[in-house]
Amino acid sequence: MAVDELDTRILRLLIEQPRTSVREYARVLGIARGTLQARLDRLEREGVITGTGPVLSPAALGHPVLAFVHIEVTQGHLDEVGDALAAVPEIVEAFSITGGGDLLTRVVARDNGHLEDVIQRLIQLPGVVRTRTEMALRERVPHRLLPLVEAVGRAAGRQRG
């Protein structure tokens, strides 16, 4: 999907001021509310905007420990293990990967003992061969997309110009 300069400005506002009204976004951007709404609808339809909910902190929810668990799966059981992972509330993300393992999960826990309990639960899932865990010490770059949005917008502007 092509993201132009106006789309980039819209996405920047959504990221920086997520609780602002559509009317206020249109005013700030200097465009008609209908134009803004049409752009937002297109960005959602084309999968650029995938959600509008709040971003929650696992640490503030009592789960300050973050680990990345690599899971090796018996051949042919990737889907079943993936489905089983969805039933573990401490797994906040899971991806099929290449390299050292078949799945990479992002796991949160109350403390190290709780993390061990979660890992033991994972090891017992049918189809799981082994796990390898890496503990996060400190977040160095928080999840962000604005720099990417701006780079895509700049590239689109250069292509047109």
XYZ file of C-alpha atoms in Angstrom:
161
model
C 0.000 0.000 0.000
C 1.258 3.447 -0.861
C 1.414 5.834 2.077
C 1.704 9.445 0.970
C 2.716 12.577 2.849
C -0.814 13.273 4.148
C -1.167 9.672 5.331
C 2.145 10.082 7.156
C 0.909 13.255 8.869
C -2.332 11.483 9.850
C -0.478 8.469 11.241
C 1.899 10.726 13.191
C -1.065 12.427 14.877
C -2.699 9.085 15.674
C 0.511 7.869 17.300
C 1.360 11.081 19.152
C -2.199 12.088 20.153
C -4.242 8.859 20.209
C -7.129 10.254 22.265
C -7.923 13.215 20.036
C -11.177 13.427 18.060
C -11.413 13.076 14.292
C -12.701 16.640 14.157
C -9.604 17.913 15.983
C -7.264 15.871 13.763
C -8.898 17.422 10.690
C -8.509 20.910 12.166
C -4.825 20.367 13.012
C -4.122 18.950 9.549
C -6.109 21.685 7.809
C -8.276 19.239 5.861
C -11.983 18.463 5.700
C -13.325 15.973 8.224
C -14.695 13.855 5.358
C -11.273 13.720 3.712
C -9.696 12.622 6.971
C -12.372 9.988 7.575
C -11.951 8.617 4.037
C -8.171 8.367 4.595
C -8.647 6.642 7.956
C -11.124 4.183 6.433
C -8.678 3.368 3.608
C -5.754 2.949 6.023
C -7.853 0.541 8.108
C -9.206 -1.336 5.065
C -5.691 -1.798 3.671
C -4.332 -3.034 7.011
C -2.059 -0.100 7.836
C -4.109 0.734 10.948
C -4.787 -2.533 12.761
C -6.165 -1.386 16.096
C -7.156 1.570 18.202
C -7.115 0.236 21.748
C -4.922 1.351 24.627
C -1.355 0.103 25.002
C -1.085 -1.717 28.333
C 1.927 -2.259 30.563
C 2.444 -5.862 31.748
C 4.685 -4.498 34.529
C 1.880 -2.253 35.806
C -0.375 -5.330 35.717
C 2.010 -7.089 38.111
C 4.141 -8.882 35.506
C 7.470 -6.982 35.347
C 9.596 -9.948 34.198
C 9.980 -10.214 30.415
C 11.535 -13.187 28.651
C 11.792 -14.473 25.124
C 11.269 -18.221 24.910
C 12.381 -20.123 21.819
C 10.381 -23.316 21.363
C 11.443 -26.289 19.272
C 8.462 -28.278 18.022
C 8.101 -31.843 16.728
C 7.709 -31.761 12.940
C 4.099 -31.477 11.876
C 2.867 -30.101 15.222
C 3.459 -26.378 14.747
C -0.222 -25.478 14.431
C -1.260 -27.512 17.476
C 1.492 -26.017 19.630
C 0.609 -22.535 18.370
C -3.018 -23.098 19.338
C -1.973 -24.357 22.793
C 0.214 -21.275 23.322
C -2.839 -19.073 22.838
C -4.281 -20.610 26.022
C -1.318 -19.432 28.149
C -2.147 -15.897 29.357
C 1.484 -15.008 30.107
C 2.384 -15.394 26.428
C 1.771 -11.974 24.942
C 3.151 -12.747 21.456
C 4.238 -15.798 19.499
C 5.842 -16.047 16.070
C 6.902 -18.859 13.752
C 10.588 -18.288 13.043
C 13.583 -19.554 11.141
C 16.865 -20.320 12.835
C 17.287 -21.787 16.303
C 13.804 -23.066 17.015
C 10.372 -23.080 15.470
C 8.540 -20.520 17.598
C 9.582 -17.390 19.453
C 7.336 -16.245 22.283
C 7.335 -13.128 24.381
C 6.449 -14.121 27.929
C 5.680 -11.963 30.958
C 5.742 -13.118 34.575
C 5.311 -11.844 38.127
C 8.816 -12.974 39.135
C 11.492 -15.515 38.195
C 9.694 -18.354 39.964
C 6.506 -17.610 38.049
C 8.515 -17.524 34.805
C 9.888 -20.971 35.622
C 6.323 -22.220 36.173
C 5.255 -20.837 32.780
C 8.237 -22.476 31.070
C 7.468 -25.796 32.752
C 3.910 -25.517 31.446
C 5.269 -24.904 27.934
C 7.620 -27.896 28.122
C 4.668 -30.148 28.964
C 2.665 -29.153 25.874
C 2.316 -32.047 23.391
C 4.666 -31.432 20.471
C 7.178 -29.277 22.379
C 10.681 -30.796 22.191
C 12.649 -28.163 24.113
C 12.749 -24.499 25.039
C 15.482 -21.905 25.386
C 14.824 -18.783 27.440
C 16.423 -15.356 27.260
C 15.609 -12.798 29.940
C 15.176 -9.137 29.026
C 17.163 -6.868 31.323
C 16.110 -3.412 30.162
C 14.112 -2.052 27.266
C 16.455 -0.048 25.037
C 14.052 0.891 22.227
C 10.361 0.744 23.082
C 7.937 -0.593 20.488
C 7.546 2.182 17.965
C 6.441 2.656 14.389
C 6.618 6.419 13.875
C 10.199 6.393 12.490
C 9.137 3.717 9.984
C 6.003 5.670 9.019
C 8.102 8.788 8.452
C 10.691 6.876 6.370
C 7.939 5.359 4.206
C 6.351 8.791 3.769
C 9.685 10.357 2.778
C 10.356 7.575 0.270
C 6.884 8.016 -1.258
C 7.515 11.777 -1.546
C 10.834 11.195 -3.336
C 9.193 8.800 -5.790
C 6.562 11.389 -6.723
C 8.984 14.302 -6.770
